[in-house]
Amino acid sequence: MPMALRHHLMAEVDRALLSLVFAMLNARVAVGEMGRLAVNMSSQSLDDAGFMQWLDEALERLDRSDLNLSFELAEYGCASQPALARKFAELVRKHRARFGIDHFGLAPDSLQLLRDLPPDYIKLDAGLVVIVT
């Protein structure tokens, strides 16, 4: 993954992953067994107009009657590209999918991000979680 990031290939990686996810959803393979399916996306993909158009068209083709799909972006990606993150959230919600922010709570302006880009859910960064035994 670091090599894909370095060479700006994350849109291709995300497209390949989502192609598999969409094929599984269209075939209805184990959907009931999985519950909600969440896919982490690279913020690098948001800057690729071709990827965003492909995603919009692919989501349009899905049977959305029982779509239990979420898309997640890391907090860093949302904070570094807020306009693109907002556009991405609007796109997935248009197709009845959910939008979440992953690795939340590390940035000094995390709460402002919640105000500016309200997610359907957040996942706290593991560094903020303390397990008491």
mmCIF file of C-alpha atoms in Angstrom:
data_model
loop_
_atom_site.group_PDB
_atom_site.id
_atom_site.type_symbol
_atom_site.label_atom_id
_atom_site.label_comp_id
_atom_site.label_asym_id
_atom_site.label_seq_id
_atom_site.Cartn_x
_atom_site.Cartn_y
_atom_site.Cartn_z
ATOM 1 C CA MET A 1 0.000 0.000 0.000
ATOM 2 C CA PRO A 2 2.774 2.518 0.718
ATOM 3 C CA MET A 3 4.083 1.975 -2.808
ATOM 4 C CA ALA A 4 0.615 2.523 -4.288
ATOM 5 C CA LEU A 5 0.260 5.716 -2.261
ATOM 6 C CA ARG A 6 3.671 6.972 -3.302
ATOM 7 C CA HIS A 7 2.922 6.412 -6.990
ATOM 8 C CA HIS A 8 -0.643 7.783 -6.795
ATOM 9 C CA LEU A 9 -2.265 4.443 -7.649
ATOM 10 C CA MET A 10 -4.801 4.309 -4.827
ATOM 11 C CA ALA A 11 -7.733 5.067 -7.132
ATOM 12 C CA GLU A 12 -6.903 1.874 -9.044
ATOM 13 C CA VAL A 13 -6.566 -0.095 -5.797
ATOM 14 C CA ASP A 14 -9.895 1.264 -4.496
ATOM 15 C CA ARG A 15 -11.586 0.540 -7.828
ATOM 16 C CA ALA A 16 -10.339 -3.084 -7.791
ATOM 17 C CA LEU A 17 -11.490 -3.573 -4.206
ATOM 18 C CA LEU A 18 -14.888 -2.015 -4.824
ATOM 19 C CA SER A 19 -15.370 -4.059 -7.994
ATOM 20 C CA LEU A 20 -15.081 -7.181 -5.840
ATOM 21 C CA VAL A 21 -17.413 -5.769 -3.191
ATOM 22 C CA PHE A 22 -20.026 -4.760 -5.768
ATOM 23 C CA ALA A 23 -19.849 -8.154 -7.497
ATOM 24 C CA MET A 24 -20.433 -9.825 -4.147
ATOM 25 C CA LEU A 25 -23.353 -7.525 -3.340
ATOM 26 C CA ASN A 26 -24.913 -8.016 -6.770
ATOM 27 C CA ALA A 27 -24.631 -11.784 -6.316
ATOM 28 C CA ARG A 28 -26.015 -11.409 -2.785
ATOM 29 C CA VAL A 29 -23.278 -13.664 -1.481
ATOM 30 C CA ALA A 30 -23.418 -13.834 2.299
ATOM 31 C CA VAL A 31 -25.013 -10.392 2.625
ATOM 32 C CA GLY A 32 -27.314 -11.536 5.388
ATOM 33 C CA GLU A 33 -24.438 -13.185 7.200
ATOM 34 C CA MET A 34 -22.194 -10.119 7.042
ATOM 35 C CA GLY A 35 -24.553 -7.458 8.272
ATOM 36 C CA ARG A 36 -23.183 -4.021 7.457
ATOM 37 C CA LEU A 37 -20.183 -3.917 5.160
ATOM 38 C CA ALA A 38 -17.747 -1.008 5.584
ATOM 39 C CA VAL A 39 -15.076 -0.160 3.024
ATOM 40 C CA ASN A 40 -12.147 2.102 3.865
ATOM 41 C CA MET A 41 -11.323 4.454 1.020
ATOM 42 C CA SER A 42 -8.144 6.339 0.279
ATOM 43 C CA SER A 43 -8.493 10.102 0.240
ATOM 44 C CA GLN A 44 -6.194 9.997 -2.796
ATOM 45 C CA SER A 45 -9.075 8.455 -4.774
ATOM 46 C CA LEU A 46 -11.295 11.467 -4.069
ATOM 47 C CA ASP A 47 -9.023 13.650 -6.167
ATOM 48 C CA ASP A 48 -9.477 11.388 -9.217
ATOM 49 C CA ALA A 49 -12.484 12.596 -11.232
ATOM 50 C CA GLY A 50 -12.530 9.370 -13.238
ATOM 51 C CA PHE A 51 -12.743 7.307 -10.067
ATOM 52 C CA MET A 52 -15.546 9.423 -8.642
ATOM 53 C CA GLN A 53 -17.557 9.116 -11.856
ATOM 54 C CA TRP A 54 -16.937 5.355 -11.921
ATOM 55 C CA LEU A 55 -18.086 5.058 -8.293
ATOM 56 C CA ASP A 56 -21.239 7.061 -8.974
ATOM 57 C CA GLU A 57 -22.117 4.835 -11.941
ATOM 58 C CA ALA A 58 -21.248 1.614 -10.084
ATOM 59 C CA LEU A 59 -23.406 2.573 -7.100
ATOM 60 C CA GLU A 60 -26.243 3.464 -9.473
ATOM 61 C CA ARG A 61 -26.166 -0.080 -10.891
ATOM 62 C CA LEU A 62 -26.393 -1.736 -7.452
ATOM 63 C CA ASP A 63 -29.667 -3.094 -6.146
ATOM 64 C CA ARG A 64 -30.186 -0.608 -3.351
ATOM 65 C CA SER A 65 -33.314 -2.158 -1.876
ATOM 66 C CA ASP A 66 -31.284 -3.676 0.953
ATOM 67 C CA LEU A 67 -27.955 -1.906 0.670
ATOM 68 C CA ASN A 68 -26.051 -2.267 3.914
ATOM 69 C CA LEU A 69 -22.902 -0.523 2.778
ATOM 70 C CA SER A 70 -20.716 2.121 4.407
ATOM 71 C CA PHE A 71 -17.727 4.037 3.129
ATOM 72 C CA GLU A 72 -15.070 5.309 5.504
ATOM 73 C CA LEU A 73 -12.388 7.950 5.152
ATOM 74 C CA ALA A 74 -9.592 8.535 7.635
ATOM 75 C CA GLU A 75 -9.881 11.727 9.641
ATOM 76 C CA TYR A 76 -6.611 12.959 8.155
ATOM 77 C CA GLY A 77 -7.999 12.661 4.605
ATOM 78 C CA CYS A 78 -11.188 14.490 5.552
ATOM 79 C CA ALA A 79 -9.265 17.278 7.256
ATOM 80 C CA SER A 80 -6.719 17.674 4.475
ATOM 81 C CA GLN A 81 -9.289 17.685 1.650
ATOM 82 C CA PRO A 82 -12.569 18.879 3.215
ATOM 83 C CA ALA A 83 -14.289 19.893 -0.033
ATOM 84 C CA LEU A 84 -13.515 16.544 -1.684
ATOM 85 C CA ALA A 85 -14.561 14.649 1.452
ATOM 86 C CA ARG A 86 -17.885 16.528 1.510
ATOM 87 C CA LYS A 87 -18.458 15.741 -2.175
ATOM 88 C CA PHE A 88 -17.656 12.070 -1.502
ATOM 89 C CA ALA A 89 -20.059 11.927 1.469
ATOM 90 C CA GLU A 90 -22.832 13.460 -0.650
ATOM 91 C CA LEU A 91 -22.186 10.965 -3.444
ATOM 92 C CA VAL A 92 -22.402 7.860 -1.257
ATOM 93 C CA ARG A 93 -25.438 9.150 0.635
ATOM 94 C CA LYS A 94 -27.174 9.861 -2.661
ATOM 95 C CA HIS A 95 -26.999 6.114 -3.238
ATOM 96 C CA ARG A 96 -28.279 5.249 0.265
ATOM 97 C CA ALA A 97 -24.882 4.214 1.611
ATOM 98 C CA ARG A 98 -23.450 5.567 4.840
ATOM 99 C CA PHE A 99 -20.390 7.750 5.401
ATOM 100 C CA GLY A 100 -18.052 7.313 8.355
ATOM 101 C CA ILE A 101 -14.843 8.856 9.604
ATOM 102 C CA ASP A 102 -12.171 6.396 10.709
ATOM 103 C CA HIS A 103 -9.177 7.006 13.018
ATOM 104 C CA PHE A 104 -11.077 9.897 14.558
ATOM 105 C CA GLY A 105 -9.827 12.080 17.386
ATOM 106 C CA LEU A 106 -6.125 12.635 16.745
ATOM 107 C CA ALA A 107 -6.266 16.014 15.036
ATOM 108 C CA PRO A 108 -6.487 19.153 17.183
ATOM 109 C CA ASP A 109 -9.549 20.300 15.225
ATOM 110 C CA SER A 110 -11.445 16.969 15.287
ATOM 111 C CA LEU A 111 -14.592 18.498 16.750
ATOM 112 C CA GLN A 112 -14.648 21.208 14.083
ATOM 113 C CA LEU A 113 -14.510 18.471 11.461
ATOM 114 C CA LEU A 114 -17.687 16.965 12.963
ATOM 115 C CA ARG A 115 -19.413 20.317 12.560
ATOM 116 C CA ASP A 116 -18.188 20.882 9.011
ATOM 117 C CA LEU A 117 -18.604 17.324 7.709
ATOM 118 C CA PRO A 118 -21.115 15.460 9.881
ATOM 119 C CA PRO A 119 -20.608 11.710 9.393
ATOM 120 C CA ASP A 120 -23.179 8.991 9.907
ATOM 121 C CA TYR A 121 -20.757 7.477 12.429
ATOM 122 C CA ILE A 122 -17.176 7.766 13.662
ATOM 123 C CA LYS A 123 -14.600 5.176 14.648
ATOM 124 C CA LEU A 124 -12.178 6.349 17.295
ATOM 125 C CA ASP A 125 -8.483 5.945 16.730
ATOM 126 C CA ALA A 126 -7.089 2.974 18.661
ATOM 127 C CA GLY A 127 -4.698 5.333 20.455
ATOM 128 C CA LEU A 128 -7.681 6.901 22.229
ATOM 129 C CA VAL A 129 -9.135 3.626 23.456
ATOM 130 C CA VAL A 130 -8.004 2.339 26.832
ATOM 131 C CA ILE A 131 -8.858 -1.207 27.840
ATOM 132 C CA VAL A 132 -9.225 -1.668 31.577
ATOM 133 C CA THR A 133 -9.016 -5.207 32.868
#
